Short mmCIF file of C-alpha atoms and ligand atoms in Angstrom, two decimals:
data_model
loop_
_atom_site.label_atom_id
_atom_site.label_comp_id
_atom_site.label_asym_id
_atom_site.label_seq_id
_atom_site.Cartn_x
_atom_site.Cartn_y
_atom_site.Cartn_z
CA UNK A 17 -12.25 -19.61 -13.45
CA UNK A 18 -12.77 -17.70 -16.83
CA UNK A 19 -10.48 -15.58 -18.88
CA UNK A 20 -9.83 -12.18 -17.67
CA UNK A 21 -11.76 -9.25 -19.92
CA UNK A 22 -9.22 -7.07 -19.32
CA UNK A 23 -6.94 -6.64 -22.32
CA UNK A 24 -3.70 -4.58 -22.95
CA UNK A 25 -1.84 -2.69 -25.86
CA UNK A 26 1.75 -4.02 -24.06
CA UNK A 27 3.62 -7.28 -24.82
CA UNK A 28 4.83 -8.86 -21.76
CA UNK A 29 7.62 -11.04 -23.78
CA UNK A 30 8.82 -8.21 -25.90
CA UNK A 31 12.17 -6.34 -24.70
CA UNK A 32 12.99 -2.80 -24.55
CA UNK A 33 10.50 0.19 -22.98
CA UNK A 34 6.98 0.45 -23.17
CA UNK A 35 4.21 2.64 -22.22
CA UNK A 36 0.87 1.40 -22.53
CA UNK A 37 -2.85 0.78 -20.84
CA UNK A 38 -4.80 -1.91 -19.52
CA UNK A 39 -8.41 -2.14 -20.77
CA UNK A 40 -10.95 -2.51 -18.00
CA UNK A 41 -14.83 -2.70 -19.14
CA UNK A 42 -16.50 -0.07 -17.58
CA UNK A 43 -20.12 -0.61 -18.88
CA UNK A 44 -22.51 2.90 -18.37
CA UNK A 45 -25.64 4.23 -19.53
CA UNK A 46 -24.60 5.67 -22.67
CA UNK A 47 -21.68 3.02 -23.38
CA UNK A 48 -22.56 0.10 -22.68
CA UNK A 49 -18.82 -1.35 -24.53
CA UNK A 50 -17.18 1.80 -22.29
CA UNK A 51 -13.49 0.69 -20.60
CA UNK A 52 -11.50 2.30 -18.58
CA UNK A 53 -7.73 2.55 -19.44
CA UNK A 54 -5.42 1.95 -16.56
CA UNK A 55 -1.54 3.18 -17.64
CA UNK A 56 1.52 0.55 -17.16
CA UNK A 57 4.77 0.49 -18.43
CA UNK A 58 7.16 -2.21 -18.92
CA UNK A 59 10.92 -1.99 -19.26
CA UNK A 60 12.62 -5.50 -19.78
CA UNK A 61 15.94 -6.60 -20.98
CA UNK A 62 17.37 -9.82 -21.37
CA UNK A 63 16.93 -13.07 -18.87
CA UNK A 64 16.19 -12.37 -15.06
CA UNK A 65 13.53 -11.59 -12.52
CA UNK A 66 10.32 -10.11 -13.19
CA UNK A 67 8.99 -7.41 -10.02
CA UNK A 68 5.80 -5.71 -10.27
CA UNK A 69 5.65 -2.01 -8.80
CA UNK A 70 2.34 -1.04 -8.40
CA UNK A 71 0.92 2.09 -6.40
CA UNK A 72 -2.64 3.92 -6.45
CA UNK A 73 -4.35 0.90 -4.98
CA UNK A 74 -5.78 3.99 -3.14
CA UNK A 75 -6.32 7.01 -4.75
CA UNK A 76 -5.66 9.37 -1.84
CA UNK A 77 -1.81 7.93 -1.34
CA UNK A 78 0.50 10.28 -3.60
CA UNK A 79 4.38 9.23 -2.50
CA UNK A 80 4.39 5.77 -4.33
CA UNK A 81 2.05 7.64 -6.97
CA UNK A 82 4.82 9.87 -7.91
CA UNK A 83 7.79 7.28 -7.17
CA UNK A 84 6.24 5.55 -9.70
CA UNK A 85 5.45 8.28 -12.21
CA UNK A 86 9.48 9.28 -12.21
CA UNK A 87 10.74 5.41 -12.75
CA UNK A 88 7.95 5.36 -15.52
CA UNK A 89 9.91 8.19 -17.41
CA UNK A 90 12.91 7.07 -16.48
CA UNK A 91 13.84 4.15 -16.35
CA UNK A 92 15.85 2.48 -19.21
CA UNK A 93 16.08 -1.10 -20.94
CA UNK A 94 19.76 -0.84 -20.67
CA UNK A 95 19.85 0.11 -17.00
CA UNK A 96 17.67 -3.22 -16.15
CA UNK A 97 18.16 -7.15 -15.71
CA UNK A 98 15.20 -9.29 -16.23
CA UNK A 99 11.61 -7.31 -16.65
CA UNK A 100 10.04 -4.16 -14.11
CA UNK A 101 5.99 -3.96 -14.70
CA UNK A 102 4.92 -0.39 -13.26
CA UNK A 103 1.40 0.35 -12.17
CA UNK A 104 1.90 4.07 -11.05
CA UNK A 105 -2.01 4.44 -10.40
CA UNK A 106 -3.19 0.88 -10.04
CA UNK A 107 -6.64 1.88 -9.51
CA UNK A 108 -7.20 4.45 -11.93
CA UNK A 109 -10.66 5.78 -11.37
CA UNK A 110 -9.83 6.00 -7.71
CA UNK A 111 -6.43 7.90 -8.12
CA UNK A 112 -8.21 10.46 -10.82
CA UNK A 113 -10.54 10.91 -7.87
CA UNK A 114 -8.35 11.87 -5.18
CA UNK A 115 -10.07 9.20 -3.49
CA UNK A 116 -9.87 5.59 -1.26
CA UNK A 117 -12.75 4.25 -2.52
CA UNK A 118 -13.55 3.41 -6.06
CA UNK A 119 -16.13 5.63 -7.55
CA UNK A 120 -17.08 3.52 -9.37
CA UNK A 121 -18.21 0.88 -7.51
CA UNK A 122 -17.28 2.30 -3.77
CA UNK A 123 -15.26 -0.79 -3.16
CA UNK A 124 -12.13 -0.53 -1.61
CA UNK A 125 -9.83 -2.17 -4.48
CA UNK A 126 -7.23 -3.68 -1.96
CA UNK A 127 -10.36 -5.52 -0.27
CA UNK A 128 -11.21 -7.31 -4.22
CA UNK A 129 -8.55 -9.96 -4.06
CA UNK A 130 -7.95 -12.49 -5.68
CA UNK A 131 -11.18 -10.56 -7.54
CA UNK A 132 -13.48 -12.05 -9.94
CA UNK A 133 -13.69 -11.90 -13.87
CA UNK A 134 -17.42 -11.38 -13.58
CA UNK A 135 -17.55 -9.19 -10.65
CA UNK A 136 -17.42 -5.09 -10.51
CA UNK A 137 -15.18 -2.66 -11.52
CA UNK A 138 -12.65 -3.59 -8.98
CA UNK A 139 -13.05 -7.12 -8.92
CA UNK A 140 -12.50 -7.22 -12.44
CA UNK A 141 -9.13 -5.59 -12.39
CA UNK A 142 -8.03 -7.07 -9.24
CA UNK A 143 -8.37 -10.64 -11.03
CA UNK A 144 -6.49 -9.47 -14.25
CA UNK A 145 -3.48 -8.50 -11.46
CA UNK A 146 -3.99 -11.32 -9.85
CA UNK A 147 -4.16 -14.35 -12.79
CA UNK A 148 -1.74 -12.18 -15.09
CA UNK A 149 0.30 -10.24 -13.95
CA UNK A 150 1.23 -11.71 -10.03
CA UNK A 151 2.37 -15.07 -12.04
CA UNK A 152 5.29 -13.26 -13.52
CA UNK A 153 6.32 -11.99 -10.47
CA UNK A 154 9.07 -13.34 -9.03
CA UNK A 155 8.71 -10.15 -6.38
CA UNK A 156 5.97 -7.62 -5.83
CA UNK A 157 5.62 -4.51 -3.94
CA UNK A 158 2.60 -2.34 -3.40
CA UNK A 159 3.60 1.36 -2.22
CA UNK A 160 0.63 2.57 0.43
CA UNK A 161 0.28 5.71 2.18
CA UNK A 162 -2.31 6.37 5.38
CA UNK A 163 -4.76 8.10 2.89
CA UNK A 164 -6.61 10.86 4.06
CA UNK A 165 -7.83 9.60 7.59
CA UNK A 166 -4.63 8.16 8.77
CA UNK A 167 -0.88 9.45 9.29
CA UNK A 168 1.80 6.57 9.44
CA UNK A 169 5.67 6.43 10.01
CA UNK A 170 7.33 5.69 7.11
CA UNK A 171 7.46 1.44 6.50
CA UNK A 172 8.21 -1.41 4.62
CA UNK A 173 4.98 -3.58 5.53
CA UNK A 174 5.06 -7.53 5.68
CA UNK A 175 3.01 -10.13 6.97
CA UNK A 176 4.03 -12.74 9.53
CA UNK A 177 4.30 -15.49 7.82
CA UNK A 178 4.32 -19.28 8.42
CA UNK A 179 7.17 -19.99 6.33
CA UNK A 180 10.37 -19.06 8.14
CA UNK A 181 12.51 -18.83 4.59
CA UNK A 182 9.47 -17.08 3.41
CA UNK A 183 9.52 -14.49 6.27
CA UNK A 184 13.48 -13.94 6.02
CA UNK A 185 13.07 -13.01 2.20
CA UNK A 186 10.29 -10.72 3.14
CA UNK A 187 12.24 -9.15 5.97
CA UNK A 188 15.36 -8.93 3.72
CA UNK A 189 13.77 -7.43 0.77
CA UNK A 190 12.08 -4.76 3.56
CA UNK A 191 15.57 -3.98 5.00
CA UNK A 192 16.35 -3.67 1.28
CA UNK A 193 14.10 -0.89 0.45
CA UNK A 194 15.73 0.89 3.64
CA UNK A 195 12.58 2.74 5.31
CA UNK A 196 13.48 3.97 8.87
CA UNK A 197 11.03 1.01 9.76
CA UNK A 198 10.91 -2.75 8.62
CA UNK A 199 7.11 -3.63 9.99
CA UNK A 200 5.46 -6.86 10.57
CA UNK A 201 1.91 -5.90 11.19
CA UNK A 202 -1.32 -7.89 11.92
CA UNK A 203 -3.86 -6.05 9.81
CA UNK A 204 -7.41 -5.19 10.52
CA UNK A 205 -8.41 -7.61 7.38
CA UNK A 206 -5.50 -8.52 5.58
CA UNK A 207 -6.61 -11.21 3.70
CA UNK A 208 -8.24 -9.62 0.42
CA UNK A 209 -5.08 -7.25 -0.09
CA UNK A 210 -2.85 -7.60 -3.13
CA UNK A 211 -0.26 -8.05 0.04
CA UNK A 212 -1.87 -11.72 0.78
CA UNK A 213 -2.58 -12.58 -2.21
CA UNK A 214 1.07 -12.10 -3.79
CA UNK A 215 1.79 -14.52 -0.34
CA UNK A 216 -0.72 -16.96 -1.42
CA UNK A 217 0.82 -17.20 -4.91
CA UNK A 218 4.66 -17.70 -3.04
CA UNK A 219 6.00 -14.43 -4.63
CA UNK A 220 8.34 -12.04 -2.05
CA UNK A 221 6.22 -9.28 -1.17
CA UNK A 222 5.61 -5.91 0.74
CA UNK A 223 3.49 -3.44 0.57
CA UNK A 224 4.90 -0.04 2.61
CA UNK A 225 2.75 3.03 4.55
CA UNK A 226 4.89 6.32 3.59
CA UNK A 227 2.74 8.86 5.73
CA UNK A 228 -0.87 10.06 5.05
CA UNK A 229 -3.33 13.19 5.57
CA UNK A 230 -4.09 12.63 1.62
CA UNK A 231 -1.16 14.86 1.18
CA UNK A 232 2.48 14.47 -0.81
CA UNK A 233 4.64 14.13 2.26
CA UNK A 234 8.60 15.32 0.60
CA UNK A 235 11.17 13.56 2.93
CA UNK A 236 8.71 10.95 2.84
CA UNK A 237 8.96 10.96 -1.47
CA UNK A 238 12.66 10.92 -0.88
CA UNK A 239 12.54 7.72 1.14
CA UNK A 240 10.03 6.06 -0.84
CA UNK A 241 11.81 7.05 -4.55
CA UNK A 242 14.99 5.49 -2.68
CA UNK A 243 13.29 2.30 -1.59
CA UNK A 244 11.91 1.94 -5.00
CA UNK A 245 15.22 1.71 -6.57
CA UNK A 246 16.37 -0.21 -3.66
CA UNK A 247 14.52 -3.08 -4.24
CA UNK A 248 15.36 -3.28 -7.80
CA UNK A 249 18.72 -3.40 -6.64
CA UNK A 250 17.68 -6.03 -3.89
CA UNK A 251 15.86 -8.19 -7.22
CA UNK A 252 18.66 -8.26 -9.39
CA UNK A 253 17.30 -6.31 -11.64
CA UNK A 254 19.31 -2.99 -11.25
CA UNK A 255 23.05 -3.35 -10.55
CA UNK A 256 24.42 -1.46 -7.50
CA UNK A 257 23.94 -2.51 -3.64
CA UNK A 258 20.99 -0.60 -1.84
CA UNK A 259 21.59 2.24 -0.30
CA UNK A 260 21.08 3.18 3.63
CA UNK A 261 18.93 6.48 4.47
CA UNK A 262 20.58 8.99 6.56
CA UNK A 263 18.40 7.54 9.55
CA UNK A 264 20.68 4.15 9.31
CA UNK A 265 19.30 0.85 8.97
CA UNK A 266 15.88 0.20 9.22
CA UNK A 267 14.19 -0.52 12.56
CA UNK A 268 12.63 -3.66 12.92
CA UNK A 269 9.39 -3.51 14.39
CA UNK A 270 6.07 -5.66 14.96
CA UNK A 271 1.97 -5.11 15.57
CA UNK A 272 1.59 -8.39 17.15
CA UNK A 273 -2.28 -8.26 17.32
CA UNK A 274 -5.19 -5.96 17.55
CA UNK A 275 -4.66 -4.92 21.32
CA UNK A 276 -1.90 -2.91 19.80
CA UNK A 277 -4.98 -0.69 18.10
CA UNK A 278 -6.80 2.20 20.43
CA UNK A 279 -10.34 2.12 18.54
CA UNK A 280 -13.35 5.04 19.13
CA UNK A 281 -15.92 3.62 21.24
CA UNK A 282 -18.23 6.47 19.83
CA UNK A 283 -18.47 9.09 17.01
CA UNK A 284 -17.11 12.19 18.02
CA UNK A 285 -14.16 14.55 17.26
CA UNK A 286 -10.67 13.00 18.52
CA UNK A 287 -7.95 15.25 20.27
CA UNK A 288 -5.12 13.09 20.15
CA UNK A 289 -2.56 13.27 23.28
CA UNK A 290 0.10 12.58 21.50
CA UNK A 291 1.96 13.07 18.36
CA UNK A 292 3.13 11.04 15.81
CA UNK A 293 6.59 9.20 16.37
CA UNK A 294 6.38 9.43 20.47
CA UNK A 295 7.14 6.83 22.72
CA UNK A 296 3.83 5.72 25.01
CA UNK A 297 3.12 3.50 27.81
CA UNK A 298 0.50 0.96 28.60
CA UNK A 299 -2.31 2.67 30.26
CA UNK A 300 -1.68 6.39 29.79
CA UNK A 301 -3.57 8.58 27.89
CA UNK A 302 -4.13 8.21 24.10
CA UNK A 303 -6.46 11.46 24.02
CA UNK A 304 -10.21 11.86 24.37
CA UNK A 305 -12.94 11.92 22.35
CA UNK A 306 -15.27 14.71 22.27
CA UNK A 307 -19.23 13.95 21.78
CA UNK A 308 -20.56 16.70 19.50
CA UNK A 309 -24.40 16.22 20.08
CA UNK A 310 -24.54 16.21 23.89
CA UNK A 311 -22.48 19.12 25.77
CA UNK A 312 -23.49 17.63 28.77
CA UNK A 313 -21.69 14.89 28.80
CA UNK A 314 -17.41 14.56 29.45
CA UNK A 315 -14.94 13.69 26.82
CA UNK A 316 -14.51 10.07 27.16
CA UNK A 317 -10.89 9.74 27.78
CA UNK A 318 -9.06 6.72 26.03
CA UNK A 319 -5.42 4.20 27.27
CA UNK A 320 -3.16 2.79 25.31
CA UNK A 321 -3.40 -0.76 25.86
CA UNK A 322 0.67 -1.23 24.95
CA UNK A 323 3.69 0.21 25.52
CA UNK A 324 5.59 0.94 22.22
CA UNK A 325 6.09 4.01 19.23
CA UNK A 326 2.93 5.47 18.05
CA UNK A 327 3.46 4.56 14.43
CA UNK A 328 0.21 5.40 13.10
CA UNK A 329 -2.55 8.06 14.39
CA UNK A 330 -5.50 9.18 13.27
CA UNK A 331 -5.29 12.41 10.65
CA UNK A 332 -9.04 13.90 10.22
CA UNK A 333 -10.81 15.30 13.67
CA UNK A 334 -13.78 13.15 12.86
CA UNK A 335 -14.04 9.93 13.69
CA UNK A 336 -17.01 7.03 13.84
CA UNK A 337 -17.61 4.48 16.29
CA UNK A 338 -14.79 1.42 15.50
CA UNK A 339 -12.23 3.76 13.62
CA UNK A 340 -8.74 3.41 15.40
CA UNK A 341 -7.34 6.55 16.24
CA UNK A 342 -3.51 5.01 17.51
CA UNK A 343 -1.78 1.93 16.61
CA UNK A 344 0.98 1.16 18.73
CA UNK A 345 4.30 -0.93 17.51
CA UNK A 346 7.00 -2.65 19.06
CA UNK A 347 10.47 -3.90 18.65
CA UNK A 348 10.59 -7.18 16.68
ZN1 ZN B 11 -3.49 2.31 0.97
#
């Protein structure tokens, strides 16, 4: 595949702190040589692991966002071991935005992987992570919150994975970063993340949901500005052992599949039955969903199909036909 177009003012190799920008093209009417600059900062000193920090995949997802921002300003050369690479708003355009989608090209940038030099916007700059940056990595974590339609129980997110060494290194480095959940989830479409591709390239990886409603959750900012320095602990790359949340060690739980998901059959406004955090059973009521353009007809009630912790539910009232509204997990 070709070169990547995307350029950058830092030097990977050199040691010491550095704040700089990626170069995206961004071609428009009245530029056609236009670019987008993307902020990253590198802090590296002496021989050891390289992990990538990146948050601001989506733009509506502040707690990594901010985690990010504060390591940025202050972390030190001679507090680190090997090299940190910090993408506090991956997706630039998206995070100036306030949005999920790029508005640039409306892609979702964690569905462009392993992207494409002569794609759009997002495909662009997910190939430049992908071919440059990930093969530095030695590990990788991409800090997501439920964005403005979802709400979600703070997590370290993995993937099951095939190989069983593989899947203890994940689970390990999720226990590291010491959210009151360790999740293994099965994904609506996980394969274009940054998530699966990091997998696909053999580098230890998570990526984490640290609440949602598009809003800066604070005990949630404390857990994920703790995880963050946890897993440079867990890398090698700070000194120190990490340290536990007042919640204990993390609870290691599982979405085993899609029947774990209460969709909307319909469009409609959803009244949830439940909050956040409760413990449901298999057939009892999820909520209903109320059809706005025919008072005539009943709320069509909706079951969980599981029994387990509601880890995620839906934030906004409105929903479309095939948006989940619960998603159910379960002890691993
Ligand atoms: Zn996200």
């Amino acid at each position: 595949m070709a070169a990547s177009p995307v350029s950058t003012d830092v030097d990977f190799s050199k040691p010491g702190r550095q704040v700089g920008r990626l170069r995206v093209p961004r071609s428009r009417d009245d530029s056609g040589w236009g670019t987008e600059l993307i902020p990253i900062v590198v802090v590296a000193n002496g021989e050891g692991p390289t992990i990538l920090l990146t948050a601001g995949n989506h733009g509506d997802e502040y707690e990594g966002q901010v985690t990010l921002l504060d390591l940025a300003r202050t972390l030190q050369p001679g507090d680190v071991t090997g090299r940190v690479i910090l993408l506090p708003a991956m997706h630039y355009p998206a995070c100036a935005a306030g949005k999920r989608l790029s508005p640039i090209d409306g892609k979702d940038f964690n569905r462009c992987f392993p992207g494409d030099p002569f794609g759009t916007f997002g495909q662009v700059l997910a190939h430049y992570v992908d071919s440059v940056l990930l093969p530095m990595c030695d590990f990788q974590m991409d800090l997501h919150s439920g964005g403005t339609g979802m709400d979600i129980l703070p997590s370290a997110c993995g993937h099951a994975l095939d190989d069983p060494e593989m899947m203890r290194r994940t689970l390990d480095m999720a226990d590291a970063f010491g959210a009151p959940i360790t999740m293994v989830l099965v994904e609506v479409n996980a394969g274009p993340t940054l998530l699966a591709q990091a997998e696909r390239r053999g580098i230890v990886a998570l990526s984490s949901e640290l609440g949602g409603g598009g809003r800066l959750n604070p005990e949630n900012l404390v857990i994920t500005q703790r995880g963050a320095r946890n897993v440079l602990r867990h890398a090698g790359v700070l000194t120190g052992t990490p340290q536990v949340g007042p919640y204990g060690p993390s609870r290691r739980m599982t979405i085993p599949d899609l029947a774990h998901y209460v969709f909307a059959p319909h469009d409609g406004i959803w009244e949830a039955a439940d909050p956040l955090g409760a413990m449901v059973a298999k057939g009892a009521p999820a909520g209903r969903l109320h059809l706005t353009e025919d008072p005539d007809r009943h709320a069509i009630p909706l079951n969980y199909a599981a029994d387990g912790l509601l880890w995620c539910a839906r934030f906004a009232g409105r929903v479309r036909a095939g948006d989940p509204v619960a998603v159910i997990a379960r002890d691993l």
